XYZ file of N, CA and C in Angstrom:
189
model
N 36.464 -37.029 19.996
C 36.568 -36.519 18.659
C 37.204 -35.136 18.723
N 38.112 -34.878 17.824
C 38.786 -33.587 17.812
C 37.863 -32.512 17.241
N 38.234 -31.277 17.472
C 37.423 -30.171 16.959
C 37.392 -30.167 15.439
N 38.501 -30.503 14.828
C 38.569 -30.529 13.368
C 37.633 -31.604 12.804
N 37.612 -32.758 13.437
C 36.713 -33.826 13.008
C 35.250 -33.471 13.223
N 34.967 -32.793 14.338
C 33.602 -32.364 14.630
C 33.133 -31.331 13.608
N 34.008 -30.408 13.240
C 33.650 -29.401 12.247
C 33.344 -30.038 10.900
N 34.129 -31.031 10.508
C 33.871 -31.727 9.249
C 32.531 -32.451 9.309
N 32.232 -33.091 10.421
C 30.957 -33.793 10.584
C 29.782 -32.824 10.521
N 29.935 -31.654 11.122
C 28.876 -30.648 11.115
C 28.502 -30.275 9.687
N 29.500 -29.979 8.869
C 29.197 -29.528 7.506
C 28.671 -30.656 6.632
N 29.124 -31.866 6.852
C 28.567 -33.001 6.111
C 27.091 -33.182 6.467
N 26.758 -33.077 7.742
C 25.369 -33.223 8.164
C 24.483 -32.099 7.619
N 24.962 -30.877 7.684
C 24.152 -29.757 7.212
C 23.922 -29.847 5.705
N 24.985 -29.998 4.938
C 24.826 -30.038 3.486
C 24.106 -31.305 3.032
N 24.375 -32.420 3.663
C 23.665 -33.647 3.323
C 22.185 -33.558 3.639
N 21.860 -32.967 4.778
C 20.462 -32.790 5.160
C 19.723 -31.862 4.214
N 20.367 -30.775 3.816
C 19.719 -29.858 2.882
C 19.557 -30.488 1.507
N 20.498 -31.315 1.106
C 20.367 -32.026 -0.166
C 19.196 -32.994 -0.128
N 19.059 -33.736 0.960
C 17.909 -34.636 1.102
C 16.596 -33.864 1.142
N 16.588 -32.732 1.803
C 15.387 -31.915 1.870
C 14.980 -31.447 0.473
N 15.921 -30.955 -0.310
C 15.616 -30.503 -1.667
C 15.145 -31.659 -2.545
N 15.792 -32.795 -2.417
C 15.371 -33.967 -3.179
C 13.956 -34.376 -2.786
N 13.639 -34.292 -1.517
C 12.305 -34.620 -1.042
C 11.249 -33.697 -1.609
N 11.576 -32.419 -1.758
C 10.627 -31.470 -2.329
C 10.309 -31.851 -3.772
N 11.324 -32.208 -4.533
C 11.096 -32.580 -5.922
C 10.343 -33.902 -6.043
N 10.644 -34.859 -5.185
C 9.945 -36.140 -5.224
C 8.503 -35.974 -4.750
N 8.285 -35.132 -3.772
C 6.952 -34.915 -3.221
C 6.018 -34.319 -4.261
N 6.525 -33.547 -5.191
C 5.698 -32.942 -6.236
C 5.040 -33.994 -7.119
N 5.625 -35.171 -7.184
C 5.060 -36.250 -7.985
C 3.961 -36.997 -7.226
N 3.649 -36.581 -6.026
C 2.543 -37.143 -5.270
C 2.906 -38.346 -4.428
N 4.172 -38.536 -4.123
C 4.567 -39.694 -3.328
C 4.791 -39.360 -1.867
N 4.465 -40.312 -1.014
C 4.743 -40.152 0.409
C 6.225 -40.248 0.713
N 6.967 -40.842 -0.215
C 8.416 -40.966 -0.048
C 9.070 -39.585 0.015
N 8.512 -38.629 -0.694
C 9.047 -37.265 -0.665
C 8.957 -36.651 0.714
N 7.820 -36.879 1.391
C 7.666 -36.351 2.748
C 8.657 -36.991 3.703
N 8.945 -38.273 3.495
C 9.937 -38.942 4.341
C 11.317 -38.323 4.138
N 11.674 -38.045 2.888
C 12.971 -37.417 2.615
C 13.048 -36.012 3.214
N 11.943 -35.281 3.137
C 11.913 -33.936 3.723
C 12.117 -34.012 5.236
N 11.450 -34.959 5.885
C 11.593 -35.106 7.337
C 12.995 -35.525 7.746
N 13.539 -36.502 7.039
C 14.888 -36.978 7.371
C 15.913 -35.878 7.109
N 15.795 -35.206 5.970
C 16.732 -34.132 5.640
C 16.689 -32.998 6.636
N 15.484 -32.628 7.059
C 15.344 -31.565 8.057
C 15.971 -31.979 9.385
N 15.746 -33.218 9.766
C 16.322 -33.713 11.017
C 17.839 -33.743 11.003
N 18.401 -34.205 9.902
C 19.863 -34.282 9.780
C 20.471 -32.880 9.801
N 19.863 -31.936 9.078
C 20.366 -30.561 9.085
C 20.245 -29.939 10.477
N 19.170 -30.249 11.191
C 18.997 -29.727 12.556
C 20.061 -30.291 13.498
N 20.400 -31.555 13.339
C 21.468 -32.149 14.158
C 22.787 -31.433 13.887
N 23.055 -31.126 12.627
C 24.262 -30.372 12.289
C 24.278 -29.001 12.939
N 23.119 -28.340 12.978
C 23.034 -27.021 13.611
C 23.276 -27.117 15.117
N 22.757 -28.163 15.741
C 22.995 -28.356 17.175
C 24.476 -28.614 17.434
N 25.113 -29.350 16.548
C 26.544 -29.623 16.725
C 27.399 -28.364 16.571
N 26.909 -27.370 15.821
C 27.620 -26.088 15.765
C 27.630 -25.459 17.157
N 26.499 -25.520 17.857
C 26.432 -25.001 19.223
C 27.376 -25.787 20.146
N 27.397 -27.109 20.007
C 28.281 -27.938 20.831
C 29.733 -27.554 20.584
N 30.098 -27.343 19.315
C 31.471 -26.981 18.980
C 31.838 -25.616 19.567
N 30.883 -24.699 19.611
C 31.174 -23.367 20.139
C 31.453 -23.398 21.638
N 30.967 -24.424 22.339
C 31.158 -24.528 23.778
C 32.418 -25.284 24.158
N 33.077 -25.897 23.174
C 34.299 -26.652 23.460
C 35.505 -25.737 23.420
N 36.523 -26.108 24.141
C 37.751 -25.350 24.134
C 38.599 -25.674 22.920
N 39.701 -24.967 22.761
C 40.581 -25.241 21.620
C 41.332 -26.566 21.795
N 41.664 -27.172 20.654
C 42.485 -28.394 20.716
C 43.893 -28.051 21.148
N 44.510 -29.015 21.815
C 45.896 -28.799 22.233
C 46.814 -29.722 21.530
């Protein structure tokens, strides 16, 4: 995967994860366990995006 593609994937994961996390907070207020699942999944996806930022920083430039 090229650096440009990796960067796009990173931001999709981070913003998508934060969106799921926020949605989970609102759903959780209604007393559902589904909200906690969304919070967990969203947090995990955003964390994967953060790890990929570190991976991208260790890669060299594209040629």
